[in-house]
CSV table of C-alpha atoms in Angstrom, one decimal:
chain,number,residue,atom,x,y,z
A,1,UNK,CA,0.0,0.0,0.0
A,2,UNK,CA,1.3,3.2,-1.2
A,3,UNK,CA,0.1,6.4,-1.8
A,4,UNK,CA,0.9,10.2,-1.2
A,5,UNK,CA,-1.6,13.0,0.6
A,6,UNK,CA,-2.1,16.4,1.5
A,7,UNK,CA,-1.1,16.7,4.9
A,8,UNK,CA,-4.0,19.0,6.3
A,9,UNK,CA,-6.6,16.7,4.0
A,10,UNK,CA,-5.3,14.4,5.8
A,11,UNK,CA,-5.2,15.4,9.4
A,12,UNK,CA,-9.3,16.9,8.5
A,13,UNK,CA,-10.0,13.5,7.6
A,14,UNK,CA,-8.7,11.8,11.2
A,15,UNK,CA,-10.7,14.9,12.7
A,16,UNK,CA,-14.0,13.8,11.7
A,17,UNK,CA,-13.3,10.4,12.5
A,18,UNK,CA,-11.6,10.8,16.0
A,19,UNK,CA,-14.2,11.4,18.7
A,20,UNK,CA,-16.1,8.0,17.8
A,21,UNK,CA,-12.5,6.5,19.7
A,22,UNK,CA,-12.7,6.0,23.6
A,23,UNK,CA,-9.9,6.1,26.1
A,24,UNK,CA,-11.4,2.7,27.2
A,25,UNK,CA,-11.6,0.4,23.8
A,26,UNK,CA,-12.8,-2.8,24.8
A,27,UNK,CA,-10.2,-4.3,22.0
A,28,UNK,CA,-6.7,-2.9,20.8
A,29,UNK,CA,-8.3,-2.7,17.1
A,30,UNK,CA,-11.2,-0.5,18.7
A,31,UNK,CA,-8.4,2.1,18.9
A,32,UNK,CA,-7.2,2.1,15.8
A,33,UNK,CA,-8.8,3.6,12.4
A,34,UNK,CA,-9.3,1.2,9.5
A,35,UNK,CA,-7.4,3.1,6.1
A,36,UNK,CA,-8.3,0.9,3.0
A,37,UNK,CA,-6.6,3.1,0.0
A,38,UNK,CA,-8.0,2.4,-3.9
A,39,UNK,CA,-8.6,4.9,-6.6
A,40,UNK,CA,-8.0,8.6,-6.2
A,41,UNK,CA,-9.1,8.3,-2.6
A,42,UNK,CA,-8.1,6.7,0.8
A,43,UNK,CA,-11.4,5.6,3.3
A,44,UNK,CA,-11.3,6.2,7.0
A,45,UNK,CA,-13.4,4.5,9.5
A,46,UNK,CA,-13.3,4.0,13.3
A,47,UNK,CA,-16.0,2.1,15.1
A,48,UNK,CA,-17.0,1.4,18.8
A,49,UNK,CA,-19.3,-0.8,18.2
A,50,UNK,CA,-22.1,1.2,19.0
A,51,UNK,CA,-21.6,4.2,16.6
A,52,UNK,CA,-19.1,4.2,13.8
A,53,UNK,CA,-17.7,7.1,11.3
A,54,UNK,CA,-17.1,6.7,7.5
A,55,UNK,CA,-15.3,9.5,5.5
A,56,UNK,CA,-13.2,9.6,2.0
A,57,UNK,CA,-10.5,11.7,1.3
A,58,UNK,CA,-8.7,12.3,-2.1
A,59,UNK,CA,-5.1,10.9,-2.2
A,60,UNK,CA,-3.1,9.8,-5.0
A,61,UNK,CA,-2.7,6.1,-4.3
A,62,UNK,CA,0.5,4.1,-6.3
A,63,UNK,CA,-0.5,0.8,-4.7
A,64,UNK,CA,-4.0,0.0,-3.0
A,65,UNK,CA,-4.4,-1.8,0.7
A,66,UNK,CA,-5.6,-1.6,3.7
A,67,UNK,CA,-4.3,-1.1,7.2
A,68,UNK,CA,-5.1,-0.1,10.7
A,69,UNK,CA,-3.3,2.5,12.9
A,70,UNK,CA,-3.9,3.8,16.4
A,71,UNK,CA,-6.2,7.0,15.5
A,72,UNK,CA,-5.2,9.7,18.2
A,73,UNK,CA,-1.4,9.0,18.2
A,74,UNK,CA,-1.7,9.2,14.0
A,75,UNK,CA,-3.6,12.3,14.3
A,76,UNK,CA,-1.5,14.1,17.1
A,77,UNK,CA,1.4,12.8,14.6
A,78,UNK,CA,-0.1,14.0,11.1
A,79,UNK,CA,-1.0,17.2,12.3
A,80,UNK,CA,2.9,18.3,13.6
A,81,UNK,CA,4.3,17.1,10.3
A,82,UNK,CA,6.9,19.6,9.0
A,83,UNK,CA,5.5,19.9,5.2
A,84,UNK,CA,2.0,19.6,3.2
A,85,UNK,CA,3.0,16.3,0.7
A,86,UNK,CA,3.2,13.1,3.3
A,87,UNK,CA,4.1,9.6,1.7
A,88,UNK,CA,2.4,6.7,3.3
A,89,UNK,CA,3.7,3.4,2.7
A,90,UNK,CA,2.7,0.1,4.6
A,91,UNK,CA,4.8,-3.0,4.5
A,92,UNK,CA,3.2,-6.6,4.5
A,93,UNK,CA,4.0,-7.1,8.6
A,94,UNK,CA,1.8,-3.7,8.9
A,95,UNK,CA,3.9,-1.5,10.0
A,96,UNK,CA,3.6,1.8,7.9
A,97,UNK,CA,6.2,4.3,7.2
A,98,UNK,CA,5.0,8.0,7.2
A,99,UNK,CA,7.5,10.6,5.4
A,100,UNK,CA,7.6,14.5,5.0
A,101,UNK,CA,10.6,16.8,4.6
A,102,UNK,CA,12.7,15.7,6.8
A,103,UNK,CA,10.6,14.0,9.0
A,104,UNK,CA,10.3,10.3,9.4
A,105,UNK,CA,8.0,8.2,11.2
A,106,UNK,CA,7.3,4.4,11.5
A,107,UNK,CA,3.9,2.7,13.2
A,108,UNK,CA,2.8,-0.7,14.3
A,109,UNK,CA,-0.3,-1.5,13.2
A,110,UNK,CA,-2.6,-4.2,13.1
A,111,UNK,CA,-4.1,-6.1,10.1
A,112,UNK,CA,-7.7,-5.2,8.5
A,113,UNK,CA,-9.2,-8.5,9.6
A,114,UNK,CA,-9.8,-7.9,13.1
A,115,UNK,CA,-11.4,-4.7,12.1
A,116,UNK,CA,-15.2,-5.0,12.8
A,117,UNK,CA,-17.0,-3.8,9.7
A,118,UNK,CA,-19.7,-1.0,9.5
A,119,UNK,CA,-23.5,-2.2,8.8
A,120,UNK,CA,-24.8,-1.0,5.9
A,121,UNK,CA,-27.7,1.0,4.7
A,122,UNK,CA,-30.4,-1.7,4.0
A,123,UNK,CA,-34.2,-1.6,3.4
A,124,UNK,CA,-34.7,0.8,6.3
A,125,UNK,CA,-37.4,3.7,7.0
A,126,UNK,CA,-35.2,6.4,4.4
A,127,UNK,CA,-35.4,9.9,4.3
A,128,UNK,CA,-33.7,13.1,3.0
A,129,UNK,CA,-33.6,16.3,4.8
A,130,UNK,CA,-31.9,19.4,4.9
A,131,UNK,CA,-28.4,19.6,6.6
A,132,UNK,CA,-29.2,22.9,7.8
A,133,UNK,CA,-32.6,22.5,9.2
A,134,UNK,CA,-31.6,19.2,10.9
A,135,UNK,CA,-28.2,21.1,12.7
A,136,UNK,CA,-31.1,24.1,13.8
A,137,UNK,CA,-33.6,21.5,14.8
A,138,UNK,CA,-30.9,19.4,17.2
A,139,UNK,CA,-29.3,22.4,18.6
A,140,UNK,CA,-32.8,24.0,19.6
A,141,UNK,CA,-33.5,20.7,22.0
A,142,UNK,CA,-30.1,18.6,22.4
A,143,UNK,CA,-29.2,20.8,25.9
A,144,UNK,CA,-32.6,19.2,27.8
A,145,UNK,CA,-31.4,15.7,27.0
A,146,UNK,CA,-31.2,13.6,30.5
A,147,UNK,CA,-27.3,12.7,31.6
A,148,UNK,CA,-28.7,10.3,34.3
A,149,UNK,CA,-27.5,6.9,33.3
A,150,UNK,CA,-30.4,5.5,35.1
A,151,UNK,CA,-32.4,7.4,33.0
A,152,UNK,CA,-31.1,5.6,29.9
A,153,UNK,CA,-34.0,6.3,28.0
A,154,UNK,CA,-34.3,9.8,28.2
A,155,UNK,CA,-29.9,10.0,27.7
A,156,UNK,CA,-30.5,11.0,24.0
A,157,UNK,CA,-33.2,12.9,21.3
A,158,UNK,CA,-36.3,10.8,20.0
A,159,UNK,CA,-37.1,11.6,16.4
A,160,UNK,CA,-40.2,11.0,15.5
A,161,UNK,CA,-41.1,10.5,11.7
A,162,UNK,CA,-45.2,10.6,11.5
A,163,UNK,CA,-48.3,12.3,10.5
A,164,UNK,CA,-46.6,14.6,7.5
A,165,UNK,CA,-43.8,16.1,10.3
A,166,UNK,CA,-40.2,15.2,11.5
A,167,UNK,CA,-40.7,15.8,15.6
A,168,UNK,CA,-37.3,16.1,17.8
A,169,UNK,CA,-38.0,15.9,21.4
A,170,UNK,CA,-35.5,15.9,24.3
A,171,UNK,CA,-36.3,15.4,28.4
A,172,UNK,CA,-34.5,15.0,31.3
A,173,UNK,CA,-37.5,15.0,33.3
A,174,UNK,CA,-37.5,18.7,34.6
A,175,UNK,CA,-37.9,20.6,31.5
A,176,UNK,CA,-38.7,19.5,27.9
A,177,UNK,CA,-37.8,20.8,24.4
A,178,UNK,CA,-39.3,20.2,21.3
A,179,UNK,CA,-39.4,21.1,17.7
A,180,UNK,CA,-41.0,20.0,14.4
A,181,UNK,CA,-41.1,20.7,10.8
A,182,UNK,CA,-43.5,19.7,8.2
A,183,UNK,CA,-42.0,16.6,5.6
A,184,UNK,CA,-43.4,14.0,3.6
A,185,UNK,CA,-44.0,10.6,5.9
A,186,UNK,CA,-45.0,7.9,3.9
A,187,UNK,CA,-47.8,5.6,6.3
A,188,UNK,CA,-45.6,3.3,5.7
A,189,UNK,CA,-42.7,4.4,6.5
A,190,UNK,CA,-43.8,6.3,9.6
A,191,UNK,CA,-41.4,5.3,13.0
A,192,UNK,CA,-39.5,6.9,15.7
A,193,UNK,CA,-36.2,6.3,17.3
A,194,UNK,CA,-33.9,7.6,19.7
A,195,UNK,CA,-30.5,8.5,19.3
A,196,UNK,CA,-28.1,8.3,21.9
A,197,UNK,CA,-26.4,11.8,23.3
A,198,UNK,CA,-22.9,10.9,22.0
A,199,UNK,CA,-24.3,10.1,18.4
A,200,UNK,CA,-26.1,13.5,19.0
A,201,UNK,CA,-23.4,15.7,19.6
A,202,UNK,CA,-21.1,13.9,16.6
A,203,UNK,CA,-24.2,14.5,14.3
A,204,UNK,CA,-24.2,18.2,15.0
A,205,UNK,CA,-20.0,18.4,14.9
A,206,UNK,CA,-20.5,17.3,11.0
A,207,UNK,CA,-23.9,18.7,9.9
A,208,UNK,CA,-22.7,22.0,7.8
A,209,UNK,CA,-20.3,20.2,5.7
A,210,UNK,CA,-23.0,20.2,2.4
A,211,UNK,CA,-26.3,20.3,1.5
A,212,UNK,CA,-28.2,17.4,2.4
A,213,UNK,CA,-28.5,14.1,4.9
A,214,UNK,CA,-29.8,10.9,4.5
A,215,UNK,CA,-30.9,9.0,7.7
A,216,UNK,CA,-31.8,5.6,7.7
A,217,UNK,CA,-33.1,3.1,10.9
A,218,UNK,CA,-34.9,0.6,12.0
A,219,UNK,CA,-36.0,-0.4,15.5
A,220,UNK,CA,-32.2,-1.2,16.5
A,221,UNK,CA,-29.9,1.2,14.9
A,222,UNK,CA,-29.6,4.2,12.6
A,223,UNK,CA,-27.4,5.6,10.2
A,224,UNK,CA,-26.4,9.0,8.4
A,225,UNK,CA,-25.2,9.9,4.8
A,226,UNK,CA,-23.9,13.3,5.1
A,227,UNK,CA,-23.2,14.8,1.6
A,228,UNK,CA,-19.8,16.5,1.6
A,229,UNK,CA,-18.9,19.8,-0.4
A,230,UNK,CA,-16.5,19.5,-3.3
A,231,UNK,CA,-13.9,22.1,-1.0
A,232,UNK,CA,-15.0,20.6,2.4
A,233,UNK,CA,-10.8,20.5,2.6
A,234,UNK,CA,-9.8,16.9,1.4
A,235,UNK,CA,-13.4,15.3,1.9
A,236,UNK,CA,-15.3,14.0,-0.7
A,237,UNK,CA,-18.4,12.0,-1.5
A,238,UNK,CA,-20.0,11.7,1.7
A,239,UNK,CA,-19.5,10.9,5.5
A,240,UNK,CA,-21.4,7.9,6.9
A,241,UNK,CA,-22.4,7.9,10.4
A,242,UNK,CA,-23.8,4.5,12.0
A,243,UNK,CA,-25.3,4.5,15.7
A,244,UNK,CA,-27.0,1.9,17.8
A,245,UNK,CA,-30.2,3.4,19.2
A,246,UNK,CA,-31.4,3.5,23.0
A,247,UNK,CA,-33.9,0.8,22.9
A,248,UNK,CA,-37.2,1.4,24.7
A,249,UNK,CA,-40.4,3.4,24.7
A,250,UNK,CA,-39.9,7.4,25.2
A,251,UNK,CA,-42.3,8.7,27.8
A,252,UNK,CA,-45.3,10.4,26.7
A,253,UNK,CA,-44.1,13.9,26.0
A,254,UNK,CA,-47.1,15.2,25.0
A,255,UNK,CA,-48.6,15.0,28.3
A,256,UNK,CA,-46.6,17.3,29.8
A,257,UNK,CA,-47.3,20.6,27.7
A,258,UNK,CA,-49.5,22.4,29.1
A,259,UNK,CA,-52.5,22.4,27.0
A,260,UNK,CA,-54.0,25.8,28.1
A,261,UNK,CA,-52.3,29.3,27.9
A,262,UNK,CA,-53.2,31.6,31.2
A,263,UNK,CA,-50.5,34.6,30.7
A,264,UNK,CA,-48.7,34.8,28.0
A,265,UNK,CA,-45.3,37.4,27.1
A,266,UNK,CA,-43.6,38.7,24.4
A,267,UNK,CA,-40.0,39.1,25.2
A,268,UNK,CA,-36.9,40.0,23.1
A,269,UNK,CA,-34.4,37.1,23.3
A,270,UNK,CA,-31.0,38.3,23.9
A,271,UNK,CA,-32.5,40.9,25.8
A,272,UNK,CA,-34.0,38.8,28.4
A,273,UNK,CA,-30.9,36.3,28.1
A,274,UNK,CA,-28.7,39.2,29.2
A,275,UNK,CA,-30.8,40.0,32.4
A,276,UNK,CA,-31.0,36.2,33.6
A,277,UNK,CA,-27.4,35.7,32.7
A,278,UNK,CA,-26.5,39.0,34.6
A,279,UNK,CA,-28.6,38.0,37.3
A,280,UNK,CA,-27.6,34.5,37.6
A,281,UNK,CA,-24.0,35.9,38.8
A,282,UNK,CA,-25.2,36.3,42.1
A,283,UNK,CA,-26.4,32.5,42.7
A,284,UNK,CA,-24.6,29.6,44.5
A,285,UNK,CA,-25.0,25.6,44.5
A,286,UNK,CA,-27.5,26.3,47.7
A,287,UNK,CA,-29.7,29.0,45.9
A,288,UNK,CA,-29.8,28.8,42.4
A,289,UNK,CA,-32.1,30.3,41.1
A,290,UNK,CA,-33.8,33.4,39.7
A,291,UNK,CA,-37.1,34.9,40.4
A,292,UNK,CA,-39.2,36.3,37.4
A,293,UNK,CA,-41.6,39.1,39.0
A,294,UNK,CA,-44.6,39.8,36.0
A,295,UNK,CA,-46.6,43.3,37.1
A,296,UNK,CA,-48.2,46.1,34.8
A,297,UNK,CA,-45.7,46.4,31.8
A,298,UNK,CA,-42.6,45.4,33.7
A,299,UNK,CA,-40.4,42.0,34.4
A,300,UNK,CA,-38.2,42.4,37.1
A,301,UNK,CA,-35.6,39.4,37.3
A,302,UNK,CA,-33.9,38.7,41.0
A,303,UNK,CA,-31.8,36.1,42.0
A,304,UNK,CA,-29.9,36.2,45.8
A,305,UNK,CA,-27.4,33.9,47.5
A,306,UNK,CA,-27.1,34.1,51.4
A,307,UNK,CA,-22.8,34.1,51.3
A,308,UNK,CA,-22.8,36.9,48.1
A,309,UNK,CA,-25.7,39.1,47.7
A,310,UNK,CA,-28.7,39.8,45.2
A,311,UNK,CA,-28.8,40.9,42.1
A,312,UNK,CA,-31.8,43.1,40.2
A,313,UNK,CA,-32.8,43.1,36.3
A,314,UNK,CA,-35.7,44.8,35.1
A,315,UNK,CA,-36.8,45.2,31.5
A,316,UNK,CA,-40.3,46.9,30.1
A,317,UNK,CA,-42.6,44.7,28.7
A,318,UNK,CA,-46.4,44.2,27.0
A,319,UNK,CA,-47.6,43.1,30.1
A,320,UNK,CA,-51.1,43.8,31.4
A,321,UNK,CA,-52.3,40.8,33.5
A,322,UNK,CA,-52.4,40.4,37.0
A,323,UNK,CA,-49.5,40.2,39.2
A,324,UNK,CA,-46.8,37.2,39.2
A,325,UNK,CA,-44.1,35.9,40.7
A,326,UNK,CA,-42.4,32.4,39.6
A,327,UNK,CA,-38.8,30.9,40.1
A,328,UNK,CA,-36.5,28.8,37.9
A,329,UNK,CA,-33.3,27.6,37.4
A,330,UNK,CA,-31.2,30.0,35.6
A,331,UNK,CA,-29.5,27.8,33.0
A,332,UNK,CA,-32.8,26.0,32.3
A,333,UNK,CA,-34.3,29.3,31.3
A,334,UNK,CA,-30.5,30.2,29.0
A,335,UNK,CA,-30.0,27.1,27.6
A,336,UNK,CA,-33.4,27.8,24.7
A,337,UNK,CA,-32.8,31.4,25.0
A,338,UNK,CA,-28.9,30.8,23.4
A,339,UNK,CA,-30.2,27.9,21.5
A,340,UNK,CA,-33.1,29.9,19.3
A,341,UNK,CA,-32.2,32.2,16.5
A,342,UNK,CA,-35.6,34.0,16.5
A,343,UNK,CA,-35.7,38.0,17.7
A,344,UNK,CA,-39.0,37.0,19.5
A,345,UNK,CA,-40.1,34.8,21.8
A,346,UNK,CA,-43.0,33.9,23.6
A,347,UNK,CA,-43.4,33.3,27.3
A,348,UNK,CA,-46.5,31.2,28.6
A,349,UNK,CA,-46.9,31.6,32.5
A,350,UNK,CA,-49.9,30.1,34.7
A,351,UNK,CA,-48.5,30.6,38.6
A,352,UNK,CA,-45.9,30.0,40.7
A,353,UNK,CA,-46.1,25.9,41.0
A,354,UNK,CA,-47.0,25.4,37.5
A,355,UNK,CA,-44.7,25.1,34.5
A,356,UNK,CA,-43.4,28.4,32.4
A,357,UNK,CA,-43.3,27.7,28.4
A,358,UNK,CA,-41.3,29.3,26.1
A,359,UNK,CA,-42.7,28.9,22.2
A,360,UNK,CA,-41.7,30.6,18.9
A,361,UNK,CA,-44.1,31.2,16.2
A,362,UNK,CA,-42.4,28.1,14.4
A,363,UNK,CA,-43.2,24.8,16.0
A,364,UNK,CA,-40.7,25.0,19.1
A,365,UNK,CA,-41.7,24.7,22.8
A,366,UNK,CA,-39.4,24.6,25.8
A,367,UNK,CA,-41.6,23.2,28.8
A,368,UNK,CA,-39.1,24.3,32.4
A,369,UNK,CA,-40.7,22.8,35.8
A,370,UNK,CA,-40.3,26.1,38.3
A,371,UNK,CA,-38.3,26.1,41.3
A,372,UNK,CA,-40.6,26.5,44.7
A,373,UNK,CA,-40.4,29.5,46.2
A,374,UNK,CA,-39.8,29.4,50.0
């Protein structure tokens, strides 16, 4: 196997491949990245048995083959080679030989056999969407998924392909997030998974490389074809992301939106982020949180810790209802506020024990469980 590469197409490609690698790999091959070489193009894949990443990256191969390399020592290697050209040439005991300027480098790897191959895209539920709409919709709900391991089922994002809308919903049992957007779902192809935080934040490290996505699953795992654009540095064709999904049924979400509006706000976003963020300075681990004070055209936003002090934000609003007072937690109220792009948004109140809701005028709802006020 012989070929010669671009250096920083090179060290791009081990990027987007890197992450899938743990610190713990249950196997020595499980560290390593699988190069096969054929063509105009080498193919990098690294796996951990639950989620695995595919890319291609143009090369100008002399010999074909395949080998497989510890991934973060390669990458840490590629990226502090002296010049742009690297040779690459693996010898039949797999050890491969890495050369630029005046730099020389020999690895031990390990044979492609071991290597456990990716599944690949079969009769699945198929559908295209929009790279750009998908990395909006994630980000706009991915910060309410659950980290409680015990919680496994709510440690990701459910989509949920049915009745003519894609539905992304996230939990972790005190607040909820959740967006949709109208698409084309064939009754037969109809079905809902969810995928697992890591695969998550992976998904949203890759989705602005090109245009469009294609996501495939069944009822035990999914996987992504990310189209690639022609200058996406080295990349081409398309990256392919395969995940295991959490197995299980995902709660009911609908049942805890609040079907009836009592008060409801329009605030300006970054406005109102910049108060609660301000505010928010003042708490501790023993009183966090902020209090949201609703009277006759005015919000007034407080937050106090007993070892500091307090802290007092007020902004004017279109308010006319009667007066209220309700408690959060600060970073449940900034985590939608950051993760929106709209101007506006809309703040649904009842009292102080029920939950506040914020909504755009697109199909997004953040549902935040208050904090009681002593």
């Amino acid at each position: 196997m012989k070929l010669k590469i671009n250096r920083d197409h090179f060290s791009n490609g081990l990027a987007q491949v890197l992450n899938v690698v743990g610190s713990k790999a249950t196997m020595p091959i499980l560290s390593n990245v699988l190069i096969e070489a054929e063509g105009n193009h080498i193919t990098l894949t690294t796996t951990n048995l639950d989620l695995g990443i595919r890319c291609k990256i143009k090369a100008e191969v002399k010999e074909g083959g395949a080998v497989t390399l510890p991934v973060k020592r390669l990458a840490t290697i590629v990226r502090e080679l002296p010049n742009q050209d690297v040779s690459f040439d693996s010898s039949a005991n797999h050890q491969v030989k890495l050369t630029s300027g005046g730099s020389t480098f020999r690895i031990m790897g390990i044979g492609k056999d071991e290597f456990p191959p990716l599944p690949e895209f079969g009769d699945d539920r198929t559908f295209t969407l929009e790279q750009s709409e998908l990395i909006s919709m994630l980000k706009s709900v991915a910060y309410a998924q659950s980290s409680d391991e015990t919680r496994y089922i709510l440690n990701g994002v459910y989509f949920n392909f049915r009745d003519g809308k894609l539905s992304l919903v996230a939990t972790d049992g005190r607040r909820l997030a959740l967006t949709s957007k109208e698409m084309e779902v064939p009754e037969d192809a109809s079905g809902a998974i969810i995928l697992p935080a890591k695969t998550v934040s992976e998904l949203q490290r890759m989705l602005d490389k090109g245009a469009k996505l294609k996501v495939s699953f069944n009822e035990r795992r999914a996987a992504f074809q990310i189209q690639t654009d022609k200058d996406s540095s080295g990349l081409i064709d398309s990256i392919y992301l395969y995940s295991k999904v959490v197995e299980g049924n995902y709660p009911n979400y609908q049942q805890v939106i609040p079907k009836e509006t009592h008060q409801r706000i329009k605030l300006e976003r970054e406005l109102l982020q910049q108060c609660i963020h301000r505010a928010a300075l003042v708490c501790s681990e023993k009183s966090n949180s902020v209090k949201l004070k609703m009277t006759s055209n005015l919000l007034e936003i407080t937050a106090q810790s007993p070892d500091f002090g307090e802290a007092h934000e007020s902004m004017a609003i279109d308010y006319n209802g009667p007066d209220l007072q309700v408690a959060f937690n600060p970073q449940f109220l900034l985590d939608p506020l950051k993760a929106l792009q709209k101007d506006e948004v809309f703040f649904e109140v009842k009292d102080e024990v029920s939950p506040g809701v914020f909504k755009t005028l697109e199909s997004f709802i953040c549902v935040i469980m208050p904090v009681r006020l002593s």
